[in-house]
Short mmCIF file of C-alpha atoms in Angstrom, two decimals:
data_model
loop_
_atom_site.label_atom_id
_atom_site.label_comp_id
_atom_site.label_asym_id
_atom_site.label_seq_id
_atom_site.Cartn_x
_atom_site.Cartn_y
_atom_site.Cartn_z
CA MET P 1469 -76.85 -137.07 121.74
CA MET P 1470 -75.18 -137.76 124.94
CA ALA P 1471 -72.37 -135.71 123.88
CA SER P 1472 -74.05 -132.81 122.78
CA PRO P 1473 -74.62 -131.24 126.47
CA ASP P 1474 -70.94 -132.24 127.58
CA ASP P 1475 -69.82 -130.16 124.67
CA LEU P 1476 -71.98 -127.42 125.45
CA LYS P 1477 -70.80 -127.43 128.94
CA PHE P 1478 -67.26 -127.50 128.06
CA GLN P 1479 -67.40 -124.64 125.70
CA GLU P 1480 -69.37 -122.72 128.25
CA PHE P 1481 -66.30 -123.07 130.52
CA GLU P 1482 -64.10 -121.97 128.30
CA GLU P 1483 -65.95 -118.84 127.10
CA ALA P 1484 -66.48 -117.87 130.89
CA THR P 1485 -62.94 -118.35 131.22
CA ASP P 1486 -62.08 -115.79 128.24
CA LEU P 1487 -64.85 -113.61 129.41
CA LEU P 1488 -63.21 -113.31 132.98
CA SER P 1489 -59.60 -113.09 131.63
CA ALA P 1490 -60.38 -110.58 129.00
CA ASP P 1491 -61.54 -107.97 131.46
CA PRO P 1492 -58.62 -107.18 133.69
CA GLY P 1493 -56.43 -107.17 130.95
CA ALA P 1494 -57.95 -104.92 128.09
CA SER P 1495 -54.89 -105.41 125.71
CA THR P 1496 -54.58 -105.44 122.01
CA LEU P 1497 -54.43 -109.19 121.21
CA SER P 1498 -56.15 -110.13 118.07
CA MET P 1499 -57.91 -113.35 118.97
CA SER P 1500 -59.32 -113.37 115.38
CA GLY P 1501 -56.31 -114.81 114.06
CA THR P 1502 -56.94 -117.98 112.06
CA SER P 1503 -59.87 -120.16 112.75
CA SER P 1504 -58.37 -123.13 112.59
CA THR P 1505 -56.36 -122.52 115.77
CA ALA P 1506 -58.79 -120.66 117.39
CA PRO P 1507 -59.09 -122.91 120.36
CA ALA P 1508 -55.20 -123.14 120.56
CA SER P 1509 -54.36 -119.52 120.46
CA ALA P 1510 -57.48 -118.77 122.78
CA THR P 1511 -56.09 -120.91 125.59
CA GLY P 1512 -52.75 -118.97 124.65
CA ASP P 1513 -54.20 -115.79 124.92
CA ILE P 1514 -55.53 -116.34 128.29
CA LYS P 1515 -52.26 -117.11 129.60
CA LEU P 1516 -51.12 -113.81 128.53
CA ASP P 1517 -53.74 -111.87 129.76
CA MET P 1518 -52.91 -113.28 133.39
CA SER P 1519 -49.16 -112.76 132.93
CA ASP P 1520 -50.00 -109.09 133.86
CA ASN P 1521 -50.13 -109.69 137.45
CA GLU P 1522 -46.68 -109.63 138.64
CA GLU P 1523 -46.86 -112.94 140.93
CA GLY P 1524 -47.84 -116.38 141.19
CA GLN P 1525 -49.20 -117.30 137.32
CA GLU P 1526 -46.29 -115.38 136.38
CA GLU P 1527 -43.90 -118.24 136.17
CA SER P 1528 -45.99 -120.86 134.57
CA SER P 1529 -46.16 -118.40 131.76
CA GLU P 1530 -42.77 -117.18 131.59
CA LEU P 1531 -41.39 -121.01 131.51
CA LEU P 1532 -43.88 -121.53 128.69
CA GLY P 1533 -42.73 -118.33 127.04
CA GLY P 1534 -45.65 -116.62 127.65
CA GLU P 1535 -47.45 -118.59 124.45
CA LYS P 1536 -48.47 -121.83 124.33
CA ARG P 1537 -47.04 -124.02 121.49
CA THR P 1538 -49.62 -126.39 120.34
CA SER P 1539 -47.98 -128.08 117.68
CA ALA P 1540 -44.77 -129.79 117.26
CA PHE P 1541 -41.43 -128.20 115.90
CA TRP P 1542 -41.86 -129.96 112.67
CA THR P 1543 -45.02 -128.79 111.72
CA PHE P 1544 -46.02 -125.52 109.61
CA GLU P 1545 -47.95 -124.43 112.39
CA TYR P 1546 -45.22 -123.89 114.98
CA TYR P 1547 -43.78 -121.51 112.92
CA GLN P 1548 -46.77 -119.89 111.99
CA SER P 1549 -47.25 -118.85 116.02
CA PHE P 1550 -44.01 -116.89 115.58
CA PHE P 1551 -45.42 -114.77 112.72
CA ASN P 1552 -48.85 -113.71 114.54
CA VAL P 1553 -48.81 -109.83 114.25
CA ASP P 1554 -50.59 -107.42 112.50
CA THR P 1555 -49.44 -104.15 110.75
CA MET P 1556 -50.22 -102.19 113.55
CA GLN P 1557 -48.75 -104.20 115.93
CA VAL P 1558 -45.25 -104.63 114.31
CA LEU P 1559 -45.37 -100.67 113.51
CA ASP P 1560 -46.32 -100.07 117.50
CA ARG P 1561 -43.34 -102.35 118.10
CA VAL P 1562 -41.03 -100.51 116.26
CA LYS P 1563 -42.38 -97.08 117.53
CA GLY P 1564 -41.75 -98.58 121.10
CA SER P 1565 -38.02 -99.45 120.26
CA VAL P 1566 -37.29 -96.06 118.71
CA MET P 1567 -38.61 -93.66 121.74
CA PRO P 1568 -38.01 -95.61 125.13
CA LEU P 1569 -39.41 -94.35 128.02
CA PRO P 1570 -37.98 -95.09 131.62
CA GLY P 1571 -40.30 -97.92 133.25
CA ARG P 1572 -41.41 -99.04 130.03
CA ASN P 1573 -39.94 -102.73 129.62
CA PHE P 1574 -40.22 -103.52 126.03
CA VAL P 1575 -40.98 -107.16 126.72
CA ARG P 1576 -43.58 -106.35 129.08
CA HIS P 1577 -45.20 -103.22 127.48
CA THR P 1578 -44.67 -103.45 123.92
CA LEU P 1579 -44.58 -106.99 123.19
CA ARG P 1580 -46.72 -107.93 126.16
CA SER P 1581 -45.25 -111.33 125.89
CA SER P 1582 -46.28 -112.44 122.17
CA PRO P 1583 -42.82 -112.21 120.76
CA ASP P 1584 -42.67 -112.50 116.95
CA LEU P 1585 -40.01 -113.39 114.60
CA TYR P 1586 -41.28 -111.12 111.49
CA GLY P 1587 -39.85 -108.10 112.88
CA PRO P 1588 -36.41 -109.06 113.96
CA PHE P 1589 -35.77 -110.99 110.67
CA TRP P 1590 -37.10 -108.33 108.24
CA ILE P 1591 -35.03 -105.59 110.19
CA CYS P 1592 -32.06 -107.51 110.05
CA VAL P 1593 -32.27 -108.02 106.31
CA THR P 1594 -33.10 -104.36 105.99
CA LEU P 1595 -30.09 -103.45 107.88
CA VAL P 1596 -28.12 -105.53 105.84
CA PHE P 1597 -28.99 -103.98 102.65
CA SER P 1598 -29.17 -100.62 103.73
CA VAL P 1599 -25.71 -100.67 105.49
CA ALA P 1600 -24.01 -102.33 102.39
CA ILE P 1601 -25.82 -99.98 99.72
CA SER P 1602 -25.50 -96.49 101.87
CA GLY P 1603 -21.69 -97.59 102.34
CA ASN P 1604 -21.35 -98.04 98.52
CA LEU P 1605 -23.13 -94.70 97.72
CA SER P 1606 -20.79 -92.78 100.69
CA THR P 1607 -17.72 -94.47 99.19
CA PHE P 1608 -18.83 -93.24 95.77
CA LEU P 1609 -19.92 -89.68 96.65
CA ARG P 1610 -16.49 -89.41 98.34
CA SER P 1611 -14.41 -90.27 95.62
CA MET P 1612 -16.25 -88.55 92.79
CA GLY P 1613 -14.08 -85.72 92.30
CA ASP P 1614 -11.31 -88.30 91.91
CA SER P 1615 -10.42 -88.61 88.21
CA GLN P 1616 -9.02 -92.11 88.37
CA TYR P 1617 -11.88 -93.61 90.55
CA HIS P 1618 -13.62 -96.05 88.67
CA TYR P 1619 -17.22 -97.01 90.42
CA ARG P 1620 -16.97 -100.41 92.00
CA PRO P 1621 -19.89 -102.02 93.33
CA GLN P 1622 -18.44 -103.87 95.73
CA PHE P 1623 -20.99 -106.58 96.14
CA HIS P 1624 -19.01 -108.72 98.34
CA ARG P 1625 -19.89 -106.39 101.30
CA VAL P 1626 -23.26 -107.17 101.32
CA MET P 1627 -22.49 -111.00 102.37
CA ILE P 1628 -20.02 -109.54 105.17
CA ALA P 1629 -22.61 -107.71 106.06
CA ALA P 1630 -25.18 -110.37 106.31
CA VAL P 1631 -23.02 -112.59 108.27
CA VAL P 1632 -22.11 -110.09 110.83
CA ILE P 1633 -25.84 -108.64 111.73
CA PHE P 1634 -27.24 -111.97 111.43
CA MET P 1635 -24.65 -113.62 113.92
CA TYR P 1636 -25.21 -110.68 115.99
CA ALA P 1637 -28.64 -110.69 116.12
CA TRP P 1638 -29.04 -114.33 116.89
CA LEU P 1639 -25.58 -115.40 118.78
CA VAL P 1640 -25.94 -112.80 121.42
CA PRO P 1641 -29.35 -113.15 122.30
CA LEU P 1642 -28.23 -116.48 122.78
CA GLY P 1643 -25.81 -115.97 125.20
CA VAL P 1644 -27.59 -113.53 127.01
CA TRP P 1645 -30.79 -115.58 127.46
CA GLY P 1646 -28.60 -118.67 128.09
CA PHE P 1647 -26.64 -116.87 130.94
CA LEU P 1648 -29.68 -115.04 132.38
CA THR P 1649 -31.44 -118.28 132.60
CA TRP P 1650 -28.21 -119.97 134.25
CA ARG P 1651 -28.49 -117.12 137.12
CA GLN P 1652 -31.91 -117.30 137.34
CA ARG P 1653 -31.81 -121.24 138.25
CA GLU P 1654 -29.14 -120.43 140.48
CA GLU P 1655 -30.18 -117.60 142.77
CA ARG P 1656 -34.08 -118.71 142.24
CA GLN P 1657 -35.55 -115.60 140.77
CA GLN P 1658 -38.82 -115.64 139.52
CA SER P 1659 -38.71 -113.28 135.97
CA GLY P 1660 -36.90 -113.97 132.89
CA TYR P 1661 -37.40 -113.91 129.25
CA SER P 1662 -37.72 -116.50 126.87
CA PHE P 1663 -35.37 -117.05 124.10
CA LEU P 1664 -37.80 -115.45 121.68
CA GLU P 1665 -38.43 -112.79 123.54
CA THR P 1666 -34.64 -111.82 123.86
CA VAL P 1667 -34.23 -112.07 120.06
CA CYS P 1668 -37.22 -110.01 119.56
CA VAL P 1669 -35.72 -107.26 121.84
CA TYR P 1670 -32.18 -107.32 119.96
CA GLY P 1671 -33.90 -107.40 116.55
CA TYR P 1672 -36.34 -104.39 117.19
CA SER P 1673 -33.56 -102.59 118.97
CA LEU P 1674 -31.42 -102.63 115.80
CA PHE P 1675 -34.12 -100.84 113.97
CA ILE P 1676 -32.73 -97.69 114.70
CA TYR P 1677 -29.87 -98.18 112.69
CA ILE P 1678 -31.36 -98.38 109.66
CA PRO P 1679 -32.41 -94.62 109.22
CA THR P 1680 -28.88 -93.93 110.91
CA SER P 1681 -26.98 -96.22 108.08
CA VAL P 1682 -28.64 -93.88 105.40
CA LEU P 1683 -27.74 -90.50 107.05
CA TRP P 1684 -24.13 -91.96 107.23
CA ILE P 1685 -23.83 -91.05 103.60
CA LEU P 1686 -23.33 -87.37 104.47
CA PRO P 1687 -19.84 -86.79 104.52
CA PHE P 1688 -19.63 -84.91 107.50
CA GLU P 1689 -17.38 -86.85 110.31
CA TRP P 1690 -18.84 -85.08 113.05
CA LEU P 1691 -22.41 -85.87 111.92
CA GLN P 1692 -21.56 -89.37 111.78
CA TRP P 1693 -19.98 -89.46 115.27
CA LEU P 1694 -23.20 -87.88 116.57
CA LEU P 1695 -25.56 -90.07 114.96
CA ILE P 1696 -23.88 -93.28 116.20
CA VAL P 1697 -23.86 -91.64 119.93
CA VAL P 1698 -27.84 -90.93 119.36
CA ALA P 1699 -28.45 -94.28 117.97
CA MET P 1700 -26.26 -95.91 120.39
CA VAL P 1701 -28.05 -93.97 123.14
CA ILE P 1702 -31.87 -95.06 121.81
CA SER P 1703 -31.23 -98.67 121.34
CA GLY P 1704 -28.90 -98.91 124.22
CA SER P 1705 -31.65 -97.86 126.31
CA VAL P 1706 -33.96 -99.95 125.15
CA LEU P 1707 -31.97 -103.00 125.94
CA VAL P 1708 -30.83 -101.32 129.14
CA LEU P 1709 -34.84 -101.16 130.22
CA THR P 1710 -35.47 -104.40 129.34
CA PHE P 1711 -32.77 -106.41 131.34
CA TRP P 1712 -32.09 -104.30 134.24
CA PRO P 1713 -35.12 -105.56 135.75
CA VAL P 1714 -34.18 -109.11 135.50
CA VAL P 1715 -30.51 -108.58 136.75
CA ARG P 1716 -31.05 -106.14 139.39
CA ASP P 1717 -31.60 -108.76 141.66
CA ASP P 1718 -28.37 -110.25 141.52
CA THR P 1719 -25.39 -109.75 142.91
CA LYS P 1720 -24.02 -106.00 141.85
CA VAL P 1721 -21.12 -107.33 139.94
CA THR P 1722 -23.25 -109.74 137.70
CA ALA P 1723 -25.77 -107.21 137.37
CA PHE P 1724 -23.46 -104.35 136.38
CA GLY P 1725 -21.25 -106.90 134.25
CA THR P 1726 -24.32 -108.34 132.52
CA VAL P 1727 -25.40 -104.38 131.43
CA ALA P 1728 -22.02 -103.54 130.73
CA THR P 1729 -21.30 -106.39 128.18
CA ILE P 1730 -24.68 -105.73 126.30
CA LEU P 1731 -24.22 -102.07 125.94
CA VAL P 1732 -20.13 -103.10 125.09
CA LEU P 1733 -21.67 -105.58 122.24
CA HIS P 1734 -23.93 -103.07 120.94
CA ALA P 1735 -21.42 -100.31 120.48
CA LEU P 1736 -18.97 -102.59 118.97
CA LEU P 1737 -21.68 -103.43 116.26
CA ALA P 1738 -22.42 -99.87 115.43
CA ILE P 1739 -18.64 -98.38 115.29
CA GLY P 1740 -17.33 -101.77 113.37
CA CYS P 1741 -20.36 -101.20 110.47
CA LYS P 1742 -19.35 -97.67 110.46
CA MET P 1743 -15.59 -97.80 110.25
CA TYR P 1744 -15.58 -100.82 107.84
CA PHE P 1745 -18.53 -99.82 105.22
CA PHE P 1746 -18.07 -95.90 105.64
CA GLN P 1747 -14.18 -95.29 105.25
CA THR P 1748 -13.54 -91.83 105.45
CA ALA P 1749 -11.79 -90.09 102.42
CA THR P 1750 -8.50 -89.93 104.00
CA HIS P 1751 -8.08 -93.64 103.35
CA THR P 1752 -7.53 -95.49 99.94
CA ILE P 1753 -10.19 -97.56 98.83
CA THR P 1754 -8.71 -100.94 99.68
CA PRO P 1755 -10.92 -103.69 100.60
CA GLU P 1756 -9.05 -104.72 103.73
CA PRO P 1757 -11.24 -105.75 107.05
CA VAL P 1758 -11.38 -104.01 109.89
CA PRO P 1759 -8.66 -102.79 112.02
CA THR P 1760 -8.41 -105.58 114.47
CA ARG P 1761 -8.09 -103.39 117.33
CA SER P 1762 -11.51 -102.78 117.85
CA LEU P 1763 -13.36 -105.76 117.03
CA ASN P 1764 -12.46 -109.07 118.50
CA HIS P 1765 -15.47 -111.13 117.69
CA THR P 1766 -15.95 -110.36 114.31
CA THR P 1767 -12.38 -110.31 112.89
CA VAL P 1768 -12.07 -114.13 112.79
CA ILE P 1769 -15.36 -113.96 110.08
CA LEU P 1770 -14.02 -111.05 108.46
CA THR P 1771 -10.59 -112.38 107.85
CA THR P 1772 -11.86 -115.41 106.41
CA LYS P 1773 -14.23 -113.72 104.34
CA SER P 1774 -11.78 -110.90 102.62
CA HIS P 1775 -10.23 -113.24 100.15
CA MET R 489 -70.35 -153.91 82.36
CA ALA R 490 -69.48 -152.48 79.21
CA GLU R 491 -67.44 -150.11 80.34
CA VAL R 492 -65.35 -152.48 82.85
CA ASP R 493 -64.59 -154.70 79.44
CA GLU R 494 -63.24 -151.83 77.76
CA SER R 495 -61.14 -150.46 80.20
CA SER R 496 -59.34 -154.00 80.93
CA LYS R 497 -58.99 -154.36 77.41
CA PRO R 498 -55.69 -153.31 75.96
CA MET R 499 -55.27 -150.57 73.57
CA PHE R 500 -55.77 -152.70 70.47
CA ALA R 501 -59.19 -153.41 71.24
CA GLY R 502 -60.25 -150.86 68.98
CA LEU R 503 -58.83 -152.58 66.10
CA SER R 504 -60.75 -155.48 66.72
CA ASP R 505 -63.66 -153.37 66.54
CA VAL R 506 -63.00 -152.31 63.05
CA SER R 507 -62.25 -155.88 61.40
CA ILE R 508 -64.98 -157.87 63.05
CA SER R 509 -68.00 -155.84 63.20
CA THR R 510 -71.06 -157.90 64.17
CA ASP R 511 -70.06 -160.94 66.45
CA ILE R 512 -68.33 -159.12 68.95
CA PRO R 513 -70.70 -157.07 71.25
CA VAL R 514 -68.73 -154.32 71.67
CA GLU R 515 -70.16 -150.99 71.87
CA GLY R 516 -69.82 -147.52 72.46
CA GLU R 517 -66.30 -145.55 72.31
CA ILE R 518 -63.24 -146.81 73.33
CA ASN R 519 -60.87 -144.25 74.68
CA VAL R 520 -57.47 -144.32 75.78
CA PRO R 521 -57.49 -145.20 79.84
CA VAL R 522 -56.74 -141.81 81.28
CA GLY R 523 -54.43 -141.77 84.19
CA THR R 524 -54.01 -138.68 85.87
CA SER R 525 -54.05 -135.86 83.56
CA SER R 526 -57.50 -134.41 83.75
CA GLN R 527 -56.47 -131.28 81.19
CA ASP R 528 -56.27 -133.13 77.84
CA ASP R 529 -59.09 -135.51 78.16
CA GLU R 530 -59.76 -135.34 74.49
CA TYR R 531 -56.63 -137.04 73.30
CA SER R 532 -53.18 -137.89 74.48
CA THR R 533 -50.22 -135.64 74.48
CA LEU R 534 -47.98 -138.18 73.24
CA ASP R 535 -49.41 -138.24 69.80
CA GLU R 536 -48.97 -134.63 68.87
CA PRO R 537 -46.40 -133.26 67.09
CA VAL R 538 -43.15 -131.84 69.32
CA LYS R 539 -44.14 -128.39 67.86
CA ASP R 540 -47.28 -128.33 69.28
CA THR R 541 -45.89 -129.36 72.64
CA ILE R 542 -43.66 -126.66 72.72
CA LEU R 543 -45.85 -123.89 71.31
CA ARG R 544 -48.63 -124.71 73.81
CA ASP R 545 -45.95 -123.93 76.86
CA LEU R 546 -44.83 -121.02 74.75
CA THR R 547 -47.97 -119.71 74.52
CA ALA R 548 -48.57 -120.38 77.91
CA VAL R 549 -45.38 -118.40 79.35
CA GLY R 550 -46.19 -115.70 76.83
CA LYS R 551 -49.75 -114.98 78.14
CA LYS R 552 -48.42 -114.67 81.75
CA PHE R 553 -45.79 -111.97 80.43
CA VAL R 554 -48.39 -110.33 78.79
CA HIS R 555 -50.31 -110.34 82.30
CA VAL R 556 -47.38 -108.84 83.93
CA MET R 557 -47.58 -105.97 81.31
CA TYR R 558 -51.05 -105.00 81.78
CA PRO R 559 -51.41 -106.15 85.59
CA LYS R 560 -55.08 -106.98 86.07
CA LYS R 561 -56.94 -108.91 88.88
CA SER R 562 -57.18 -112.13 86.86
CA SER R 563 -56.39 -115.68 88.27
CA ALA R 564 -55.03 -116.91 85.07
CA LEU R 565 -51.16 -116.39 86.23
CA LEU R 566 -51.97 -117.95 89.95
CA ARG R 567 -53.88 -120.97 88.48
CA ASP R 568 -51.80 -122.40 85.63
CA TRP R 569 -48.48 -121.62 87.13
CA ASP R 570 -45.21 -122.38 85.83
CA LEU R 571 -41.38 -121.99 86.54
CA TRP R 572 -40.39 -121.84 83.05
CA GLY R 573 -40.77 -118.11 82.73
CA PRO R 574 -38.97 -117.09 86.19
CA LEU R 575 -35.93 -119.44 85.22
CA LEU R 576 -35.49 -117.68 81.59
CA LEU R 577 -35.74 -114.30 83.19
CA CYS R 578 -33.61 -115.04 85.91
CA VAL R 579 -30.67 -116.42 83.69
CA THR R 580 -31.22 -113.89 81.30
CA LEU R 581 -30.79 -111.07 84.30
CA ALA R 582 -28.03 -112.98 85.83
CA LEU R 583 -26.02 -113.44 82.60
CA MET R 584 -26.35 -110.00 81.93
CA LEU R 585 -25.20 -108.80 85.57
CA GLN R 586 -22.29 -110.78 85.92
CA GLY R 587 -18.97 -109.35 86.13
CA GLY R 588 -19.43 -105.97 86.03
CA SER R 589 -16.27 -103.92 86.41
CA VAL R 590 -13.36 -105.88 86.71
CA ASP R 591 -10.58 -103.77 88.37
CA SER R 592 -9.83 -105.96 91.15
CA LYS R 593 -10.70 -109.08 92.07
CA GLU R 594 -13.09 -108.13 95.26
CA ASP R 595 -14.53 -105.10 94.22
CA GLU R 596 -16.50 -106.61 91.30
CA GLY R 597 -20.12 -106.72 91.11
CA PRO R 598 -22.06 -109.82 91.75
CA GLN R 599 -21.45 -112.93 89.41
CA PHE R 600 -24.06 -115.00 87.96
CA ALA R 601 -24.26 -117.58 91.13
CA GLU R 602 -24.95 -114.48 93.67
CA VAL R 603 -27.86 -113.18 91.26
CA PHE R 604 -29.08 -116.68 90.55
CA VAL R 605 -28.84 -117.24 94.50
CA ILE R 606 -30.47 -113.91 95.48
CA ILE R 607 -33.27 -114.12 93.38
CA TRP R 608 -34.47 -117.65 94.00
CA PHE R 609 -33.39 -117.53 97.67
CA GLY R 610 -35.00 -114.05 97.98
CA SER R 611 -38.14 -115.35 96.32
CA VAL R 612 -38.43 -118.44 98.56
CA ILE R 613 -37.75 -116.54 101.49
CA ILE R 614 -40.92 -114.08 100.63
CA THR R 615 -43.01 -116.97 100.01
CA LEU R 616 -42.41 -118.33 103.14
CA ASN R 617 -43.17 -115.22 104.95
CA SER R 618 -46.37 -114.60 102.85
CA LYS R 619 -47.22 -118.64 103.89
CA LEU R 620 -46.21 -117.98 107.41
CA LEU R 621 -48.62 -114.82 108.18
CA GLY R 622 -51.24 -116.61 106.98
CA GLY R 623 -51.61 -116.30 102.98
CA THR R 624 -53.67 -118.49 101.18
CA ILE R 625 -51.57 -118.37 97.94
CA SER R 626 -49.60 -121.91 97.43
CA PHE R 627 -45.67 -122.21 97.50
CA PHE R 628 -45.13 -122.64 93.65
CA GLN R 629 -48.03 -119.90 93.01
CA SER R 630 -46.24 -117.07 94.78
CA LEU R 631 -42.73 -118.09 92.92
CA CYS R 632 -44.36 -118.02 89.54
CA VAL R 633 -45.75 -114.57 90.44
CA LEU R 634 -42.49 -112.88 91.86
CA GLY R 635 -40.56 -114.95 89.08
CA TYR R 636 -42.52 -113.44 86.33
CA CYS R 637 -43.02 -109.79 87.71
CA ILE R 638 -39.00 -109.70 87.39
CA MET R 639 -39.61 -108.83 83.69
CA PRO R 640 -40.06 -105.09 83.88
CA LEU R 641 -36.50 -105.02 85.47
CA THR R 642 -34.98 -107.62 82.66
CA VAL R 643 -36.49 -104.73 80.27
CA ALA R 644 -34.96 -102.29 82.47
CA MET R 645 -31.45 -104.01 82.26
CA ILE R 646 -31.63 -104.70 78.23
CA VAL R 647 -32.09 -100.66 78.11
CA CYS R 648 -29.33 -99.84 80.91
CA ARG R 649 -26.80 -101.70 78.78
CA LEU R 650 -27.95 -100.44 75.77
CA VAL R 651 -27.69 -96.53 77.33
CA LEU R 652 -24.16 -97.54 78.84
CA LEU R 653 -22.96 -98.51 75.01
CA GLY R 654 -23.60 -94.54 74.55
CA GLY R 655 -21.30 -93.48 77.26
CA SER R 656 -21.40 -93.71 81.09
CA GLY R 657 -22.06 -90.16 81.79
CA LYS R 658 -24.12 -88.16 83.68
CA VAL R 659 -26.89 -87.65 81.57
CA SER R 660 -26.75 -91.49 80.95
CA PHE R 661 -26.98 -92.09 84.99
CA ILE R 662 -29.90 -90.17 85.05
CA ILE R 663 -31.90 -91.99 81.99
CA ARG R 664 -30.78 -94.99 83.54
CA LEU R 665 -32.08 -94.10 87.24
CA LEU R 666 -35.36 -93.11 85.67
CA VAL R 667 -35.62 -96.33 83.66
CA VAL R 668 -34.78 -98.41 86.74
CA THR R 669 -36.98 -96.58 89.36
CA ALA R 670 -40.09 -97.08 86.77
CA SER R 671 -39.63 -100.59 86.24
CA PHE R 672 -39.06 -101.55 90.00
CA SER R 673 -42.34 -99.70 90.79
CA TRP R 674 -43.94 -101.61 87.99
CA SER R 675 -42.55 -104.65 89.44
CA THR R 676 -43.48 -104.14 92.91
CA PHE R 677 -46.99 -102.96 91.39
CA ALA R 678 -47.60 -105.74 89.55
CA SER R 679 -46.86 -108.46 92.00
CA THR R 680 -48.94 -106.70 94.69
CA ALA R 681 -51.82 -107.01 92.56
CA PHE R 682 -51.41 -110.85 92.42
CA LEU R 683 -50.36 -111.08 95.88
CA ALA R 684 -52.25 -109.02 98.18
CA ASP R 685 -55.31 -110.73 97.64
CA SER R 686 -54.41 -113.77 99.39
CA GLN R 687 -53.34 -111.99 102.51
CA PRO R 688 -56.32 -110.83 105.22
CA THR R 689 -56.75 -107.06 105.25
CA ASN R 690 -54.47 -106.55 108.43
CA ARG R 691 -51.43 -108.26 107.37
CA LYS R 692 -51.19 -106.75 103.50
CA ALA R 693 -48.29 -104.33 104.47
CA LEU R 694 -46.02 -106.98 106.15
CA VAL R 695 -46.35 -109.19 102.97
CA VAL R 696 -45.94 -106.22 100.37
CA TYR R 697 -42.73 -104.80 102.13
CA PRO R 698 -40.72 -107.90 101.62
CA VAL R 699 -41.86 -107.47 98.19
CA PHE R 700 -40.70 -104.15 97.39
CA LEU R 701 -37.22 -104.73 99.20
CA PHE R 702 -36.65 -107.58 97.09
CA TYR R 703 -37.22 -105.51 93.59
CA PHE R 704 -35.45 -102.68 95.55
CA VAL R 705 -31.89 -104.94 95.62
CA ILE R 706 -32.36 -106.12 92.22
CA GLY R 707 -33.12 -102.59 90.90
CA TRP R 708 -30.08 -101.53 92.63
CA MET R 709 -27.93 -104.21 91.24
CA ILE R 710 -29.16 -103.28 87.67
CA LEU R 711 -28.33 -99.86 88.24
CA THR R 712 -24.97 -99.93 89.88
CA PHE R 713 -24.14 -102.13 86.67
CA SER R 714 -20.92 -100.67 85.39
CA GLN R 715 -19.01 -102.01 82.35
CA SER R 716 -15.46 -102.40 82.32
CA THR R 717 -14.26 -100.51 79.33
#
């Protein structure tokens, strides 16, 4: 009996904070997730709403990655918090990655500091299969008139595509995040992204390559290069718009160097995929790895996988 | 008190009841102490003939195949899950898919191990995905459903191999394309009928898409199977 007035008071305090922080946000957070984690996600969502202000509380929410992880990393609920998205949210994020507008930071605006792992993971998987299957189809279509050509499924390409794309989508964000965090500590800057947000941005930025790889089946060289340019402009601008506000306070060399490195790696992935999986008709169909002049970090993997 | 006496006595207590009729006040039925299995509480499955045991499992597997052929929203597939059916289908499919087109060592089709790994690994990942998104279905139930719904694709594989026996021209390709497309849509539809109920409404598409991708990849492997002549 003595406990109940205290409980009521505590709950009212929480509800009041909910109302206060929900007002300025007007964000599309679904707080009606799972009832078992409702208190935890409620406090997490409060932090997300307050991160709309650019000063002050942003630092604490940034250090926590914008979302409070209430479980230990060996419990299932910890990983469940990474998949707390609805269909409409995923579709919105995909749309945001395909149509980058200047001034719209992908992390701040579209993710609203609640990154998920569903999008990056399944976009990578889809990209692996779309690149391998489209490559196979394009090889088949090119050589259809050749009477000696016998169709080959070329299944080992799926494994190579998987290794390359997953390593790009997870190791490059790790490097970028590590570098940015190190610079942020050195220069005492306020803003920065968590590792999860970096992975999320990279994952969603790869989405544009899926329709591009399907369109690469059409055997027109000029069309393929045009598609590469368009795709790189779109996904590159998503990345630039995300990372430029973070590095622009740094020294000019570091800022431009970081952005240039990001863009170059992205370009290497696109060009490497095109050259390896969609060989032109003048080459003979030989399962050799990509010519070493264009890739430096993926040739090691390719040569070990090519036997 | 009588029950305590009965359960603490060994199984031979029933024999003593038969030989000495009235001196020992043992009343009631003496059952074999049932440990954990609650389903077979009338008799112990140790005593039945082997044929019954095997037939019971085969009947259960067969019933689930029928459920996949005519997917209705019944919970029988989910409640009595088993992994025999998926194993059988996976091994059959992998055996039939392996080693197509062996012109050069690197351009051949998927090997047995690759197909096996893709099917099981893919099922595990889809199950994890569905559970992480907040699904109420259990891990093995989901594996069971995904495995059983490969059956239309296995049937398509058999049909494709028969069609390939007749030649591998354009007509056979179109037939195979139609058969594989029909069976892959059937598989996706059947598994969605079982899995979609366990998800909250605003995440159904997020769960259905990986299933679609999974069966699409298997369908692709079936369609591109070409025999080395």
